Short mmCIF file of C-alpha atoms and ligand atoms in Angstrom, two decimals:
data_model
loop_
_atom_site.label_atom_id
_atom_site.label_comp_id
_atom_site.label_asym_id
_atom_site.label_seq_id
_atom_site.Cartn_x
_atom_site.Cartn_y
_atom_site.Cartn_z
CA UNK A 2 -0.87 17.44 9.65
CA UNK A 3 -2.92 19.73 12.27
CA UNK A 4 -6.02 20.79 10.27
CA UNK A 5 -8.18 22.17 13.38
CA UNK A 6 -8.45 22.06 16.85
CA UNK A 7 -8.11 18.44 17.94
CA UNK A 8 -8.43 16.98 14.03
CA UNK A 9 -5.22 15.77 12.21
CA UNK A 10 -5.10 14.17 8.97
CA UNK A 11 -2.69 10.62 9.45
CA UNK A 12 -2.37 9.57 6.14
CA UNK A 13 -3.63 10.58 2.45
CA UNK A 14 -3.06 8.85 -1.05
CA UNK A 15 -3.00 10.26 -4.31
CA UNK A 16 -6.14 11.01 -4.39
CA UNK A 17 -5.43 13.40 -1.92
CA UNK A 18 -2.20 14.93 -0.60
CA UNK A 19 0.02 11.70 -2.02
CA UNK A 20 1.76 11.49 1.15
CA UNK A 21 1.10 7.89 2.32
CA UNK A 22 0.73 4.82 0.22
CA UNK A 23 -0.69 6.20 -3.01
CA UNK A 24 -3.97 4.23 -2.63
CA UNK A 25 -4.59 5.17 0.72
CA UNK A 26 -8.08 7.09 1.88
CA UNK A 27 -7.62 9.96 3.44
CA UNK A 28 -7.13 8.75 7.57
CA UNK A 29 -8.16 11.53 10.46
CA UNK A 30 -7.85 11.90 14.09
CA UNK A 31 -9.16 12.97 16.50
CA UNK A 32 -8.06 14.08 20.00
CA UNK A 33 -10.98 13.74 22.54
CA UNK A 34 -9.20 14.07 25.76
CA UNK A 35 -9.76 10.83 26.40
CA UNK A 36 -8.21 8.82 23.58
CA UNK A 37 -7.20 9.49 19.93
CA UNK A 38 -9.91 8.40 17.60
CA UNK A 39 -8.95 7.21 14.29
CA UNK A 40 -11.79 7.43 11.19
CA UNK A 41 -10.68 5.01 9.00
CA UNK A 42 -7.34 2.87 8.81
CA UNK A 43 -5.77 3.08 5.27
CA UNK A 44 -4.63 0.16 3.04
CA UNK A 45 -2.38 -1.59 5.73
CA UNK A 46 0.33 -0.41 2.91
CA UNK A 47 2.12 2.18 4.95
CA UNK A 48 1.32 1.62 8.39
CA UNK A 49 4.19 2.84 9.74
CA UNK A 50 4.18 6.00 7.36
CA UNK A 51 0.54 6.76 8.94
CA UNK A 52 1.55 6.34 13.03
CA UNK A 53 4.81 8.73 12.25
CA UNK A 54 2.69 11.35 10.79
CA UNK A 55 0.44 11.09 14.49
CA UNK A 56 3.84 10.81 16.02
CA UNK A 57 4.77 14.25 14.78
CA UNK A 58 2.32 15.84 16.42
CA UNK A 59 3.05 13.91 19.61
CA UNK A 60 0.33 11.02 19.57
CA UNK A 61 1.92 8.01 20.54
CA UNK A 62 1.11 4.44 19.41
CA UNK A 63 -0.33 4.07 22.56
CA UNK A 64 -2.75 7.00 22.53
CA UNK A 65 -4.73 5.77 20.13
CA UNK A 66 -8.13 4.38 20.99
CA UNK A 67 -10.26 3.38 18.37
CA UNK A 68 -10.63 2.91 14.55
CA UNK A 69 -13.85 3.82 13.49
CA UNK A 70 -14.73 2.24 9.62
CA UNK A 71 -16.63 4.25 6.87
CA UNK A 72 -16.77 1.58 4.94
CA UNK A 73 -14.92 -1.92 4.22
CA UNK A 74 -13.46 -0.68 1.27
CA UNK A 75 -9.80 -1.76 1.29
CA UNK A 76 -8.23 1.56 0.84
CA UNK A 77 -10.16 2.43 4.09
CA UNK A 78 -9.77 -1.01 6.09
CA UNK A 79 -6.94 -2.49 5.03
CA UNK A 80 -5.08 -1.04 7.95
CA UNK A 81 -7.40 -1.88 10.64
CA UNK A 82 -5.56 -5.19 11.67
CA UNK A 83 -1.88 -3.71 12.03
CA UNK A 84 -3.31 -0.77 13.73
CA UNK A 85 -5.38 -2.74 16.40
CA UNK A 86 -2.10 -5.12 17.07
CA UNK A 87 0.18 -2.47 17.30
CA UNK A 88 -1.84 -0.06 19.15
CA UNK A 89 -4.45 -1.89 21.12
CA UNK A 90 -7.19 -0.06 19.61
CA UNK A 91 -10.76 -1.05 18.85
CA UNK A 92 -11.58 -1.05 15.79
CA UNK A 93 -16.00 0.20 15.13
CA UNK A 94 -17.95 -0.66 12.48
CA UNK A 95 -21.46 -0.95 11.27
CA UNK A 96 -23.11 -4.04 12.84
CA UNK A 97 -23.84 -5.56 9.20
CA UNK A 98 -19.92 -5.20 7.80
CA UNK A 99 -18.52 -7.21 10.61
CA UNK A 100 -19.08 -10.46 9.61
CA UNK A 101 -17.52 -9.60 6.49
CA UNK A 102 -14.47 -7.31 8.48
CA UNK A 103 -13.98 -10.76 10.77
CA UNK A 104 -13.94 -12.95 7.86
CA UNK A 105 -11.39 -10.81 5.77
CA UNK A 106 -14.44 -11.56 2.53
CA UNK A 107 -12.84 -10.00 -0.12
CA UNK A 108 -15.31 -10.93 -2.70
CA UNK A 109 -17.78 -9.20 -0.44
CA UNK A 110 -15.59 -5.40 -1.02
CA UNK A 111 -15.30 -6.07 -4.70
CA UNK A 112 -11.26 -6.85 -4.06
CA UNK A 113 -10.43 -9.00 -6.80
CA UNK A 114 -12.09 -7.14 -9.36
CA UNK A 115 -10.12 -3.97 -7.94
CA UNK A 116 -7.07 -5.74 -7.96
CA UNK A 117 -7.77 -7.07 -11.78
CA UNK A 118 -8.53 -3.22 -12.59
CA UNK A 119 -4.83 -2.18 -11.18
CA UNK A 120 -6.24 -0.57 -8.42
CA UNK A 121 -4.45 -2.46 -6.22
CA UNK A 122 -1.08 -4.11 -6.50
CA UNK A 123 -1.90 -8.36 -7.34
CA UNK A 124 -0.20 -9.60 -4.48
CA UNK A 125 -2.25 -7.66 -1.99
CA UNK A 126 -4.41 -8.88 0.37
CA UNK A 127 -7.13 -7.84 2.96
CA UNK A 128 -6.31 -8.83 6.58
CA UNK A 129 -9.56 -10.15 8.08
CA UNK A 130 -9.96 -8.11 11.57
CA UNK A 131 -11.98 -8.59 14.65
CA UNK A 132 -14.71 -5.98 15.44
CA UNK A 133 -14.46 -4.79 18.87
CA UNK A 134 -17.64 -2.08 18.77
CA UNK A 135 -20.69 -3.02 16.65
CA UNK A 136 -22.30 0.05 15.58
CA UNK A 137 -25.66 1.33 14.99
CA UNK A 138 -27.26 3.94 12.61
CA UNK A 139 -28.08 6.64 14.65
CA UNK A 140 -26.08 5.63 17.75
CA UNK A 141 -24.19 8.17 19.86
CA UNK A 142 -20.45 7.45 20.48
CA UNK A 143 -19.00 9.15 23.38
CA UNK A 144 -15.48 9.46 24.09
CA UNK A 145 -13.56 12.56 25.83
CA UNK A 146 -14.76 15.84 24.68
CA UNK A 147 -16.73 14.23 21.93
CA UNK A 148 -19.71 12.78 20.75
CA UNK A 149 -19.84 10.51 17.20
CA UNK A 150 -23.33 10.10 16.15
CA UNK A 151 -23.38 7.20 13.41
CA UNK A 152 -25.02 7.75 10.19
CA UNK A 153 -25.45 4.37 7.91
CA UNK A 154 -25.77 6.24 4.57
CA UNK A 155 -25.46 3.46 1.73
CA UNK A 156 -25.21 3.89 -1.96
CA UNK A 157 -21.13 4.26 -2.40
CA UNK A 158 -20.75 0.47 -0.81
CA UNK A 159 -23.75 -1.51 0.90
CA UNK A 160 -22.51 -0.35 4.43
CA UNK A 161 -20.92 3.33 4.18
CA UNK A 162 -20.98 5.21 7.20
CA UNK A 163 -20.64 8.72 8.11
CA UNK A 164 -19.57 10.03 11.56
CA UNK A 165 -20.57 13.37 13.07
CA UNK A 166 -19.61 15.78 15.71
CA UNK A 167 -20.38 19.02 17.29
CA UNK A 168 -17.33 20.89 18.90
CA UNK A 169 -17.20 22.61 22.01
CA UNK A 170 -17.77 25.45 20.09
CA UNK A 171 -20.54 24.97 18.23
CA UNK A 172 -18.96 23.95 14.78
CA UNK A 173 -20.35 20.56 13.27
CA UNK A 174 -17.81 18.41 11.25
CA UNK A 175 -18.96 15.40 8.97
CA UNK A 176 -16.61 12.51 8.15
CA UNK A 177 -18.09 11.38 4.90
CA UNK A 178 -16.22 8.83 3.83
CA UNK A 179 -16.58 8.04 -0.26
CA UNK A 180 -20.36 9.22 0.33
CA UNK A 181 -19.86 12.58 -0.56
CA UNK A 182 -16.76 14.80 -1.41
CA UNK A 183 -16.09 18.14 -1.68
CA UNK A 184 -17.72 20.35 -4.66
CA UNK A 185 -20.75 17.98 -4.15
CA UNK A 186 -19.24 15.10 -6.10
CA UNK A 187 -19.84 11.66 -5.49
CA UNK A 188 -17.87 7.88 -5.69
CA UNK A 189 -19.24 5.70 -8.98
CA UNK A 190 -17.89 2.35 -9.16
CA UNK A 191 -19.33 -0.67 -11.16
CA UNK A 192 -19.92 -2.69 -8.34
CA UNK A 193 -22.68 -5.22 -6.89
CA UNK A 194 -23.29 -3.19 -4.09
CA UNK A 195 -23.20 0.36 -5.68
CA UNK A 196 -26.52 2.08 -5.76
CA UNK A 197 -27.67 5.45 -6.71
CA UNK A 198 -30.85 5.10 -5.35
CA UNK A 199 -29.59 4.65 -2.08
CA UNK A 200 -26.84 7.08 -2.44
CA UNK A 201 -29.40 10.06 -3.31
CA UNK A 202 -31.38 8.83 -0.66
CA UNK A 203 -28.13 9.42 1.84
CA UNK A 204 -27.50 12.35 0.13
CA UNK A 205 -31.08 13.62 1.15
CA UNK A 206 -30.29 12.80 4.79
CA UNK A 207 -26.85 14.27 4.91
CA UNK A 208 -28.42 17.65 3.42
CA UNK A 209 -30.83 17.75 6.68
CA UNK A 210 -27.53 18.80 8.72
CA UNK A 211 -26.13 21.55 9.30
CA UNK A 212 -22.37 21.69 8.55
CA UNK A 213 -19.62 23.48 8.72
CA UNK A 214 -16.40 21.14 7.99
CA UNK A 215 -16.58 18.52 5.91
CA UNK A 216 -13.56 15.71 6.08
CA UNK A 217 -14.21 13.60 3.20
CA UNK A 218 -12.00 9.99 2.54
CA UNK A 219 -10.94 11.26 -0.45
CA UNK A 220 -9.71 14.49 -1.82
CA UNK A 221 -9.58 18.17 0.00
CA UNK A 222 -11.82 18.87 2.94
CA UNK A 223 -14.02 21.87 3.36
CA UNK A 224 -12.93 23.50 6.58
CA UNK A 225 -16.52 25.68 6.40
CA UNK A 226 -19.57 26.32 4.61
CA UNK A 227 -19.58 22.10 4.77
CA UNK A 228 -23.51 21.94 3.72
CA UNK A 229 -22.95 23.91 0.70
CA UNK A 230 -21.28 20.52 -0.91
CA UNK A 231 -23.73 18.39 0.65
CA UNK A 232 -26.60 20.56 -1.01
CA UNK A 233 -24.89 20.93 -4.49
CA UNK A 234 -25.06 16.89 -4.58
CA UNK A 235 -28.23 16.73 -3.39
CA UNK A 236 -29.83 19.38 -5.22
CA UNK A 237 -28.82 17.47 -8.83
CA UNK A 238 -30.16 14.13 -7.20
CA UNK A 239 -33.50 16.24 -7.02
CA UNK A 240 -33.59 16.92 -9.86
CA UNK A 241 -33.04 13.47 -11.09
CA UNK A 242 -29.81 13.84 -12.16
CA UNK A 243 -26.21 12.33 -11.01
CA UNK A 244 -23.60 14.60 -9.51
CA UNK A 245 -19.90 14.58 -10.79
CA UNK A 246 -18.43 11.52 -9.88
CA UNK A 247 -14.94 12.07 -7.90
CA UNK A 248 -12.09 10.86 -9.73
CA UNK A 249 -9.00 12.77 -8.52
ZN1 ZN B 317 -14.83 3.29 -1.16
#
């Protein structure tokens, strides 16, 4: 599905448009002239479902480039494996998720107590996957026509990351992840690694930017006036409070 120049949406759960697996994250691409750049990889649960959808819009297995991880999640990274085998694609993430990425940790991304909670069916697992590009908060990722800058913004999971671009024309787009979603709200769970401290803290960072699209892993994306979400979650945090939390 073409939702702007160059940006397609792959895959989406029910959480979203329910037109993958149901658990999947929502999964964008983008076309840089140089290489289709996946954010995020889905469950691993419909694979296939995901590269048809690219298909359609005539991006080939073999066009994709690279995966780049929000978060380790399994509705976000469960797909990274099968996608890097089938498509030769290197799969980025934040320097300190890898070990846990390579390692396929599932205690480390709170798996088996998602499983136990029926979030996930009992016989699934999480493939462990190598990480080809270690990345950096505040690096710059250039490929094609466009430049990722890496934002580590914690508080959903211990190692959420945000990516962000600037078009040719001026527009700025924010791939969020499950740190922020639209109408400001945010991504609770009862996890070790959960922290609202942190997460207001990101939330004070992201509302620095200025925005225009917003593409979050969950849910609809804003396709302008971006910051205006970003600012209605941060402007509770100010205030000491906790935004709505995002549950479909
Ligand atoms: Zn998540």
């Amino acid at each position: 599905m073409k939702i702007r120049k160059d940006i397609y949406l792959a895959a989406s759960g029910r959480l979203g448009f329910d037109w993958t697996h149901p658990a999947d994250c929502n999964v964008y691409a983008v076309d840089t002239g140089e290489g289709v750049v996946l954010i995020d990889s889905g469950t691993g649960l419909n694979t296939a479902g995901l590269l048809h959808h690219l298909a359609e819009h005539g991006i080939g297995t073999d066009c994709i480039s690279h995966v780049l991880l929000t978060h380790l999640h399994a509705d976000h990274s469960g797909g990274a494996c099968e996608i890097r085998r089938i498509t030769g694609a290197k799969i980025a993430v934040l320097q300190e998720a890898a070990p846990i990425l390579e390692a396929g940790d599932e205690e480390a991304i709170s798996l088996p107590q998602a499983r136990e909670a029926g979030l996930y069916a009992q016989d699934y697992t999480w493939n462990a996957c190598k990480a080809d590009i270690l990345l950096n908060d505040g690096d710059r990722f250039d490929i094609g026509n466009y430049a990722f800058k890496v934002l580590h913004t914690p508080g959903h999971s211990g190692f959420d990351t945000c990516f962000y671009i600037r078009t040719s024309t001026g527009d700025s787009l924010l791939f969020s992840g499950d740190t922020v979603m639209y109408g400001g709200k945010i991504s609770m769970l009862n996890t070790y690694d959960f922290s609202m401290l942190a997460l207001s803290e990101s939330m004070k960072r992201l509302a620095g930017l200025t925005l225009d699209v917003l593409l979050p892993g969950h849910g609809q994306p804003a396709l302008s006036r971006a910051s205006e979400h970003i600012e209605t979650a941060h402007s509770i945090f100010s205030k000491l409070g906790i935004p709505a939390n995002f549950s479909g």
